Short mmCIF file of C-alpha atoms and ligand atoms in Angstrom, two decimals:
data_model
loop_
_atom_site.label_atom_id
_atom_site.label_comp_id
_atom_site.label_asym_id
_atom_site.label_seq_id
_atom_site.Cartn_x
_atom_site.Cartn_y
_atom_site.Cartn_z
CA GLY A 138 24.55 2.31 -29.31
CA ARG A 139 23.14 4.06 -25.52
CA GLY A 140 20.70 6.01 -27.77
CA PRO A 141 16.98 5.20 -27.01
CA SER A 142 16.06 1.86 -28.55
CA PRO A 143 11.87 1.57 -28.85
CA GLY A 144 10.22 1.06 -26.37
CA ILE A 145 13.08 2.21 -23.76
CA VAL A 146 12.47 5.44 -22.13
CA ALA A 147 16.35 8.27 -22.63
CA PRO A 148 18.64 7.72 -19.35
CA VAL A 149 18.10 10.40 -17.54
CA THR A 150 20.34 13.39 -18.75
CA SER A 151 22.25 15.93 -16.12
CA ASP A 152 21.01 19.26 -17.99
CA THR A 153 17.75 18.78 -16.55
CA SER A 154 19.11 18.00 -13.31
CA GLY A 155 16.91 16.07 -10.11
CA PRO A 156 16.55 13.77 -8.69
CA VAL A 157 13.17 15.23 -7.29
CA ARG A 158 12.56 15.53 -3.46
CA LEU A 159 9.74 14.87 -2.13
CA PHE A 160 7.55 14.43 0.57
CA ASP A 161 6.85 11.11 1.77
CA THR A 162 4.29 10.45 4.45
CA ALA A 163 5.55 7.33 6.11
CA ARG A 164 8.74 9.01 6.79
CA GLY A 165 7.80 12.39 7.21
CA ALA A 166 10.28 13.86 5.52
CA ILE A 167 11.26 15.11 1.95
CA VAL A 168 13.19 12.72 0.66
CA PRO A 169 15.22 11.81 -2.68
CA PHE A 170 12.29 10.34 -5.15
CA GLU A 171 14.48 7.81 -7.56
CA PRO A 172 12.48 5.19 -9.55
CA GLY A 173 13.61 3.05 -12.14
CA PRO A 174 13.02 3.92 -15.71
CA VAL A 175 9.34 3.03 -15.37
CA VAL A 176 7.54 4.65 -12.40
CA LEU A 177 4.92 2.98 -11.26
CA MET A 178 2.61 5.27 -9.32
CA TYR A 179 -1.16 4.87 -8.20
CA THR A 180 -3.64 7.24 -7.06
CA CYS A 181 -7.10 6.78 -5.69
CA GLY A 182 -9.60 8.05 -7.95
CA ILE A 183 -13.33 9.14 -7.87
CA THR A 184 -16.80 7.90 -6.37
CA PRO A 185 -18.73 8.85 -9.57
CA TYR A 186 -21.83 10.20 -7.91
CA ASP A 187 -21.46 13.57 -8.36
CA ALA A 188 -19.87 16.23 -10.38
CA THR A 189 -15.60 16.74 -10.35
CA HIS A 190 -15.34 19.63 -7.77
CA LEU A 191 -12.13 21.83 -7.58
CA GLY A 192 -10.83 19.51 -4.66
CA HIS A 193 -10.75 16.47 -7.57
CA ALA A 194 -8.91 18.96 -10.00
CA ALA A 195 -6.43 20.20 -7.13
CA ALA A 196 -5.46 16.10 -6.23
CA TYR A 197 -4.73 15.01 -10.00
CA THR A 198 -3.12 18.08 -10.95
CA ALA A 199 -0.35 17.18 -7.86
CA TYR A 200 -0.01 13.81 -9.31
CA ASP A 201 0.09 15.94 -13.17
CA VAL A 202 2.75 17.80 -12.59
CA LEU A 203 4.96 15.27 -11.00
CA GLN A 204 4.22 13.17 -13.94
CA ARG A 205 5.17 16.08 -16.43
CA ARG A 206 8.49 16.31 -14.32
CA LEU A 207 9.31 12.71 -14.47
CA ARG A 208 9.06 12.19 -17.78
CA ASP A 209 10.75 15.67 -18.05
CA LEU A 210 13.61 13.62 -16.95
CA GLY A 211 13.38 10.61 -19.42
CA HIS A 212 11.57 8.59 -17.27
CA GLU A 213 7.67 6.80 -18.39
CA THR A 214 5.05 7.21 -16.18
CA ARG A 215 2.60 4.63 -15.38
CA CYS A 216 -0.57 6.05 -13.56
CA VAL A 217 -3.78 3.83 -12.32
CA ARG A 218 -6.61 6.08 -10.90
CA ASN A 219 -9.52 3.47 -10.13
CA VAL A 220 -13.03 4.31 -10.15
CA THR A 221 -14.96 3.23 -7.38
CA ASP A 222 -18.48 2.60 -9.21
CA VAL A 223 -19.44 0.60 -5.98
CA ASP A 224 -19.66 1.83 -2.26
CA ASP A 225 -22.53 2.83 0.32
CA SER A 226 -22.78 6.77 -1.26
CA ILE A 227 -22.92 5.99 -4.51
CA LEU A 228 -25.85 3.17 -3.44
CA ALA A 229 -27.13 6.27 -1.46
CA LYS A 230 -26.99 8.31 -4.27
CA ALA A 231 -28.81 5.58 -6.87
CA ARG A 232 -31.48 5.57 -4.52
CA GLU A 233 -32.01 8.97 -3.80
CA LEU A 234 -32.57 9.72 -7.77
CA GLY A 235 -34.42 6.87 -8.46
CA VAL A 236 -31.45 5.21 -10.76
CA HIS A 237 -29.20 2.18 -11.11
CA TYR A 238 -26.34 2.82 -9.52
CA LEU A 239 -24.02 1.88 -12.63
CA ASP A 240 -25.91 4.16 -15.20
CA LEU A 241 -25.08 7.25 -12.35
CA ALA A 242 -21.23 5.84 -11.76
CA ALA A 243 -21.42 6.04 -15.94
CA ALA A 244 -22.84 9.39 -16.27
CA GLU A 245 -20.66 10.82 -13.62
CA THR A 246 -17.86 9.46 -15.11
CA ALA A 247 -17.56 10.50 -18.48
CA ARG A 248 -18.56 14.10 -16.80
CA PHE A 249 -15.13 13.38 -14.48
CA ASP A 250 -13.16 12.49 -17.79
CA ASP A 251 -14.33 15.74 -19.87
CA ASP A 252 -13.60 17.36 -16.90
CA MET A 253 -10.17 15.92 -16.77
CA ILE A 254 -9.38 16.37 -20.60
CA ALA A 255 -10.49 19.73 -20.40
CA LEU A 256 -7.78 20.38 -17.66
CA ASP A 257 -5.15 19.13 -19.95
CA MET A 258 -4.25 16.18 -17.65
CA LEU A 259 -2.36 13.11 -18.89
CA PRO A 260 -3.98 9.96 -19.16
CA SER A 261 -4.00 7.03 -16.84
CA PHE A 262 -2.13 4.05 -17.98
CA SER A 263 -5.63 2.45 -17.07
CA GLU A 264 -8.80 3.52 -15.06
CA PRO A 265 -10.28 0.45 -13.67
CA ARG A 266 -14.04 0.42 -12.58
CA ALA A 267 -14.29 -1.94 -9.14
CA THR A 268 -17.30 -3.78 -10.55
CA SER A 269 -15.18 -4.47 -13.08
CA ALA A 270 -12.56 -6.23 -10.92
CA ILE A 271 -15.48 -8.30 -9.06
CA ALA A 272 -12.95 -11.79 -9.74
CA ASP A 273 -9.84 -10.24 -8.73
CA ILE A 274 -10.84 -8.66 -5.42
CA ARG A 275 -12.70 -11.85 -4.40
CA GLY A 276 -9.06 -13.58 -5.26
CA PHE A 277 -7.75 -10.43 -3.20
CA ILE A 278 -9.63 -11.54 -0.32
CA GLY A 279 -8.92 -15.51 -0.82
CA MET A 280 -5.22 -14.75 -0.50
CA VAL A 281 -5.44 -12.80 2.77
CA LEU A 282 -8.22 -15.62 4.49
CA GLU A 283 -4.93 -17.89 3.05
CA LYS A 284 -2.22 -15.93 4.59
CA GLY A 285 -4.23 -16.15 8.20
CA TYR A 286 -4.83 -12.66 8.58
CA ALA A 287 -8.88 -12.11 7.99
CA TYR A 288 -11.90 -14.30 9.19
CA GLU A 289 -15.38 -14.62 8.58
CA VAL A 290 -18.20 -14.19 10.81
CA ALA A 291 -21.87 -14.12 9.19
CA GLY A 292 -20.69 -13.56 5.50
CA SER A 293 -18.72 -10.47 6.34
CA VAL A 294 -15.26 -10.77 6.09
CA TYR A 295 -12.73 -8.91 7.85
CA PHE A 296 -8.65 -7.97 8.41
CA ASP A 297 -7.25 -8.63 11.51
CA VAL A 298 -5.28 -6.12 12.58
CA SER A 299 -3.97 -7.77 15.43
CA LYS A 300 -2.13 -10.11 13.48
CA TRP A 301 -0.94 -7.14 11.77
CA GLU A 302 2.13 -5.56 13.88
CA ARG A 303 2.66 -2.64 10.99
CA PHE A 304 -0.63 -1.49 11.43
CA GLY A 305 -0.17 2.90 11.88
CA GLU A 306 3.02 2.77 10.98
CA ILE A 307 1.95 4.72 7.20
CA SER A 308 -0.01 7.57 9.23
CA GLY A 309 1.67 7.86 12.20
CA TYR A 310 -1.49 7.92 14.16
CA ASP A 311 -1.85 6.43 17.93
CA GLU A 312 -4.91 4.25 18.25
CA ALA A 313 -6.84 6.84 19.98
CA THR A 314 -6.48 8.91 16.45
CA MET A 315 -6.54 6.03 14.23
CA LEU A 316 -10.49 4.94 16.06
CA GLU A 317 -11.52 8.47 16.06
CA TYR A 318 -10.60 8.62 12.17
CA ALA A 319 -12.31 4.80 11.73
CA ALA A 320 -15.42 6.28 13.27
CA GLU A 321 -15.48 9.36 11.14
CA ARG A 322 -15.14 7.67 8.12
CA GLY A 323 -17.22 4.37 7.16
CA GLY A 324 -14.88 2.18 9.33
CA PHE A 325 -17.75 0.87 11.60
CA PRO A 326 -15.85 0.42 14.86
CA ASP A 327 -18.08 -0.17 17.15
CA ASP A 328 -19.59 -3.53 14.17
CA PRO A 329 -20.66 -6.39 16.97
CA ASN A 330 -19.05 -9.01 14.65
CA LYS A 331 -15.20 -7.16 14.54
CA ARG A 332 -12.69 -8.98 17.34
CA ASN A 333 -11.04 -5.42 16.78
CA LYS A 334 -12.25 -1.72 17.12
CA LEU A 335 -9.63 -1.34 14.17
CA ASP A 336 -10.51 -4.55 12.30
CA PHE A 337 -11.64 -3.53 8.43
CA VAL A 338 -14.20 -4.90 6.27
CA LEU A 339 -12.84 -6.60 3.05
CA TRP A 340 -16.34 -8.37 1.64
CA GLN A 341 -19.99 -8.18 3.22
CA PRO A 342 -23.26 -9.05 2.59
CA SER A 343 -25.42 -6.33 0.20
CA ALA A 344 -28.28 -4.92 2.30
CA ASP A 345 -31.73 -5.28 0.68
CA GLY A 346 -31.86 -3.29 -3.29
CA GLU A 347 -28.11 -3.68 -3.51
CA PRO A 348 -25.95 -5.49 -6.07
CA ALA A 349 -24.69 -8.41 -4.62
CA TRP A 350 -22.25 -10.78 -6.19
CA GLU A 351 -21.77 -14.87 -5.61
CA SER A 352 -18.55 -15.28 -3.38
CA LEU A 353 -17.08 -17.93 -1.00
CA TRP A 354 -18.50 -16.54 1.83
CA GLY A 355 -21.79 -15.57 0.71
CA PRO A 356 -23.77 -13.05 -1.64
CA GLY A 357 -22.35 -9.35 -1.38
CA ARG A 358 -20.05 -6.99 -2.41
CA PRO A 359 -16.18 -5.89 -2.06
CA GLY A 360 -15.39 -2.76 1.20
CA TRP A 361 -13.74 0.08 0.93
CA HIS A 362 -10.06 -1.30 0.67
CA ILE A 363 -9.18 -3.65 -1.18
CA GLU A 364 -10.35 -2.39 -4.38
CA CYS A 365 -7.24 -0.45 -4.23
CA SER A 366 -5.15 -3.23 -3.32
CA ALA A 367 -6.67 -5.58 -6.23
CA LEU A 368 -6.51 -2.92 -8.95
CA ALA A 369 -2.91 -2.12 -7.27
CA MET A 370 -1.42 -5.62 -8.03
CA ARG A 371 -3.49 -6.48 -10.88
CA ASP A 372 -2.47 -3.10 -12.93
CA LEU A 373 1.21 -2.67 -11.49
CA GLY A 374 2.68 -5.28 -10.02
CA PRO A 375 3.05 -6.04 -5.95
CA THR A 376 5.34 -2.57 -5.65
CA LEU A 377 4.27 0.42 -6.38
CA ASP A 378 6.60 3.43 -6.81
CA LEU A 379 4.10 6.05 -5.52
CA HIS A 380 0.80 6.06 -4.07
CA GLY A 381 -1.06 9.41 -3.77
CA GLY A 382 -4.31 10.44 -2.36
CA GLY A 383 -5.85 13.11 -0.38
CA THR A 384 -4.83 13.86 3.16
CA ASP A 385 -8.19 12.22 4.51
CA LEU A 386 -7.15 8.62 2.65
CA ILE A 387 -4.03 7.95 5.01
CA PHE A 388 -6.14 6.99 7.61
CA PRO A 389 -8.19 4.38 7.42
CA HIS A 390 -7.73 3.77 3.48
CA HIS A 391 -4.14 3.51 2.78
CA GLU A 392 -2.89 1.81 6.21
CA CYS A 393 -5.80 -0.83 5.23
CA GLU A 394 -4.47 -1.29 1.86
CA ALA A 395 -0.78 -1.28 3.01
CA ALA A 396 -1.78 -4.14 5.24
CA GLN A 397 -4.03 -6.57 3.50
CA SER A 398 -1.25 -6.12 0.49
CA GLU A 399 1.68 -7.03 2.27
CA ALA A 400 -0.20 -9.54 4.24
CA VAL A 401 -0.81 -11.15 0.48
CA THR A 402 2.40 -10.39 -0.81
CA GLY A 403 5.01 -9.80 2.08
CA GLU A 404 6.70 -7.21 -0.14
CA PRO A 405 6.35 -3.94 0.23
CA PHE A 406 3.00 -2.44 -0.96
CA VAL A 407 4.54 0.90 -1.72
CA ARG A 408 7.99 3.12 -2.04
CA HIS A 409 6.80 6.33 -0.96
CA TRP A 410 3.20 8.37 -0.35
CA MET A 411 2.51 11.29 -1.10
CA HIS A 412 -0.93 12.83 -0.13
CA GLN A 413 -2.14 16.36 -1.12
CA ALA A 414 -3.73 18.76 1.43
CA MET A 415 -7.90 19.28 0.99
CA VAL A 416 -8.81 22.81 -0.57
CA ARG A 417 -11.45 24.50 1.63
CA MET A 418 -14.41 26.56 1.30
CA ASP A 419 -16.06 28.83 3.79
CA GLY A 420 -13.36 27.37 6.48
CA GLU A 421 -14.17 23.49 5.51
CA LYS A 422 -12.75 21.23 2.89
CA MET A 423 -14.46 21.18 0.31
CA SER A 424 -16.73 18.17 0.35
CA LYS A 425 -19.35 16.13 -0.90
CA SER A 426 -21.38 15.81 2.00
CA LEU A 427 -21.13 19.51 3.20
CA GLY A 428 -21.82 20.36 -0.30
CA ASN A 429 -19.58 23.38 0.13
CA LEU A 430 -18.46 22.75 -3.20
CA VAL A 431 -16.84 24.87 -6.84
CA PHE A 432 -17.52 22.48 -10.11
CA VAL A 433 -15.16 22.03 -12.20
CA SER A 434 -18.03 22.09 -15.25
CA ASP A 435 -18.84 26.03 -13.46
CA LEU A 436 -15.70 27.17 -13.95
CA ARG A 437 -15.10 26.19 -17.38
CA GLN A 438 -18.46 28.33 -18.49
CA THR A 439 -16.15 31.29 -17.41
CA TYR A 440 -13.31 30.91 -17.76
CA ASP A 441 -9.85 29.54 -19.79
CA THR A 442 -8.63 25.73 -18.52
CA ARG A 443 -5.01 26.82 -18.30
CA ALA A 444 -6.30 29.50 -16.17
CA ILE A 445 -8.16 27.24 -13.48
CA ARG A 446 -4.85 24.85 -13.57
CA LEU A 447 -3.01 28.02 -12.80
CA GLY A 448 -5.61 28.60 -9.92
CA ILE A 449 -4.47 25.14 -8.85
CA VAL A 450 -0.32 25.06 -9.21
CA GLY A 451 -0.69 28.38 -7.26
CA HIS A 452 -0.82 26.86 -4.29
CA HIS A 453 1.62 24.01 -2.73
CA TYR A 454 0.02 20.66 -2.48
CA ARG A 455 0.33 20.25 0.70
CA ASP A 456 -1.03 23.13 1.97
CA ALA A 457 -4.68 23.30 2.43
CA TRP A 458 -5.96 26.72 1.46
CA GLU A 459 -9.01 28.16 1.00
CA TRP A 460 -11.37 28.79 -2.05
CA ASP A 461 -11.35 32.56 -2.84
CA ASP A 462 -13.50 34.04 -5.04
CA GLU A 463 -10.46 36.92 -6.33
CA LEU A 464 -8.25 33.43 -7.21
CA MET A 465 -9.91 32.36 -11.22
CA PRO A 466 -9.89 36.30 -12.35
CA ALA A 467 -6.55 36.93 -11.16
CA SER A 468 -5.88 33.54 -12.90
CA GLN A 469 -6.73 34.44 -15.97
CA ASP A 470 -4.78 37.60 -15.94
CA ARG A 471 -1.70 35.53 -15.12
CA LEU A 472 -2.70 33.34 -18.13
CA GLU A 473 -3.37 36.43 -20.57
CA ARG A 474 -0.39 37.64 -19.39
CA TRP A 475 2.05 34.50 -20.19
CA LEU A 476 0.34 34.22 -23.58
CA ALA A 477 1.37 37.65 -24.42
CA ALA A 478 4.89 36.20 -23.71
CA GLY A 479 5.14 33.47 -26.00
CA GLU A 480 7.33 30.68 -27.08
CA GLY A 481 10.58 31.03 -25.92
CA THR A 482 12.36 28.43 -22.76
CA GLY A 483 12.20 31.28 -20.40
CA ALA A 484 12.57 30.15 -16.56
CA LEU A 485 12.59 26.43 -17.42
CA SER A 486 15.44 25.70 -15.38
CA GLU A 487 14.00 27.56 -12.40
CA VAL A 488 11.05 25.41 -12.59
CA ARG A 489 12.72 22.34 -12.75
CA GLU A 490 14.24 23.12 -10.23
CA ALA A 491 10.99 24.01 -8.33
CA LEU A 492 9.11 20.81 -8.40
CA ASP A 493 12.14 19.11 -7.57
CA ASN A 494 11.90 21.12 -3.95
CA ASP A 495 9.44 19.10 -3.03
CA LEU A 496 6.88 20.17 -6.20
CA ASP A 497 7.39 23.61 -5.38
CA THR A 498 4.44 24.84 -7.70
CA PRO A 499 4.25 28.27 -6.29
CA ALA A 500 7.58 28.78 -7.10
CA ALA A 501 7.78 28.06 -9.93
CA VAL A 502 4.71 30.16 -11.22
CA ALA A 503 6.56 33.06 -9.38
CA ALA A 504 9.69 31.86 -11.56
CA ILE A 505 7.35 32.29 -15.18
CA ASP A 506 6.23 35.46 -13.71
CA ALA A 507 9.71 36.90 -13.13
CA ALA A 508 10.88 35.93 -16.29
CA VAL A 509 7.51 37.07 -18.17
CA ASP A 510 8.19 40.79 -16.56
CA ALA A 511 11.77 40.14 -18.06
CA GLY A 512 10.36 39.60 -21.87
CA LEU A 513 10.94 36.08 -21.77
CA GLY A 514 8.86 33.58 -23.78
CA VAL A 515 8.07 31.04 -20.79
CA SER A 516 6.00 28.10 -23.24
CA GLU A 517 8.54 25.43 -22.28
CA ALA A 518 7.91 26.13 -18.13
CA ALA A 519 4.43 26.54 -18.50
CA MET A 520 4.03 23.27 -20.44
CA LEU A 521 5.91 21.52 -17.51
CA LEU A 522 2.87 22.67 -15.13
CA GLY A 523 0.27 21.18 -17.64
CA VAL A 524 -0.20 25.03 -18.60
CA ASP A 525 0.19 24.84 -23.02
CA LEU A 526 0.85 28.11 -24.15
CA LEU A 527 0.54 27.32 -27.68
CA ALA A 528 -2.25 25.55 -27.90
CA THR A 529 -5.25 27.60 -29.68
CA ALA A 530 -7.52 29.12 -27.39
CA LYS A 531 -9.20 26.92 -24.76
CA PRO A 532 -13.26 27.09 -25.84
CA ARG A 533 -15.51 28.05 -22.89
CA LEU A 534 -17.46 25.24 -21.80
CA SER A 535 -21.39 26.42 -22.81
CA ALA A 536 -24.14 26.24 -20.09
CA SER A 537 -26.53 23.56 -21.56
ZN1 ZN B 721 -7.62 3.64 -3.01
#
């Protein structure tokens, strides 16, 4: 029979339409995204040294809505999201606070997980921590060296970009732009040990007081990019259907991940690159380094978490948007209207069509608004946006 058997997802059915069309960063165009029955996805996770802000919530909501639509189409989705629990920023913050970096990481990861659950994010397939995967990372670096794409200098191992002709093909950036971003984003182009300014570190000696692991190249710790390649390969295999992250990760992070992964496996690393734009506040990207943050835990003290989601999906994932104090009250009002409309399939086909059009969540929200105005229940359509109208009221987070 053709019915689904245990562990096998139902085939894509015609009445839900599809395929999803998504913008692919490497191709620079909206293209059909047509994975097999099981969709292998990877999104870069957090560095757990501070609370979850709205930029994180917006990023993971985009991949969550995509997974909901893919599951609606009959796919199984497996999304891996790493936790970077050792890097320059977390070590600096732990030093500043006078705590062990892993205690800081564990506490902030727990807060992040609590926010993700409150926002009804689908569970990840796995959430590996970098420090739990040092053996995998060392093994991966060993393979890059063996293939001749890396070199060792004074206890560090660098990837040699001059040997990788396709370097720059994901971002499409010219060399001057790559150098500018490398300097801005921790790539240290002027490191005198490098053969080429854009070479990037795979392994580095630890500074005094920093954690260090034994390796063939001396005691040290991994570079920034290598953990994602090692973890993606370990948990999902050599080729991902889709890799996500913020636009600020396109270069150098994703360009470097792709180079080292393809150098090792000889196979395509990623079939489709999906990047979400930044949330801004006071005209600047919301970021820890600038301190212009709206924390999810603060919003949770005042608003239903479904309203936070509605505030996010009212914006398209590829449009950078500016935080506005009117957003949450307006989103809470919208949630109340949708809740009053109640159970039903109003706007379901319009929402599916909108999501298939490069995840056009603003159009989906508008379609649901129109159905509500027409007196229809909209619970099924709202669920595709991750807004569960049939759940009991979401308790607010009490201030502690
Ligand atoms: Zn990554």
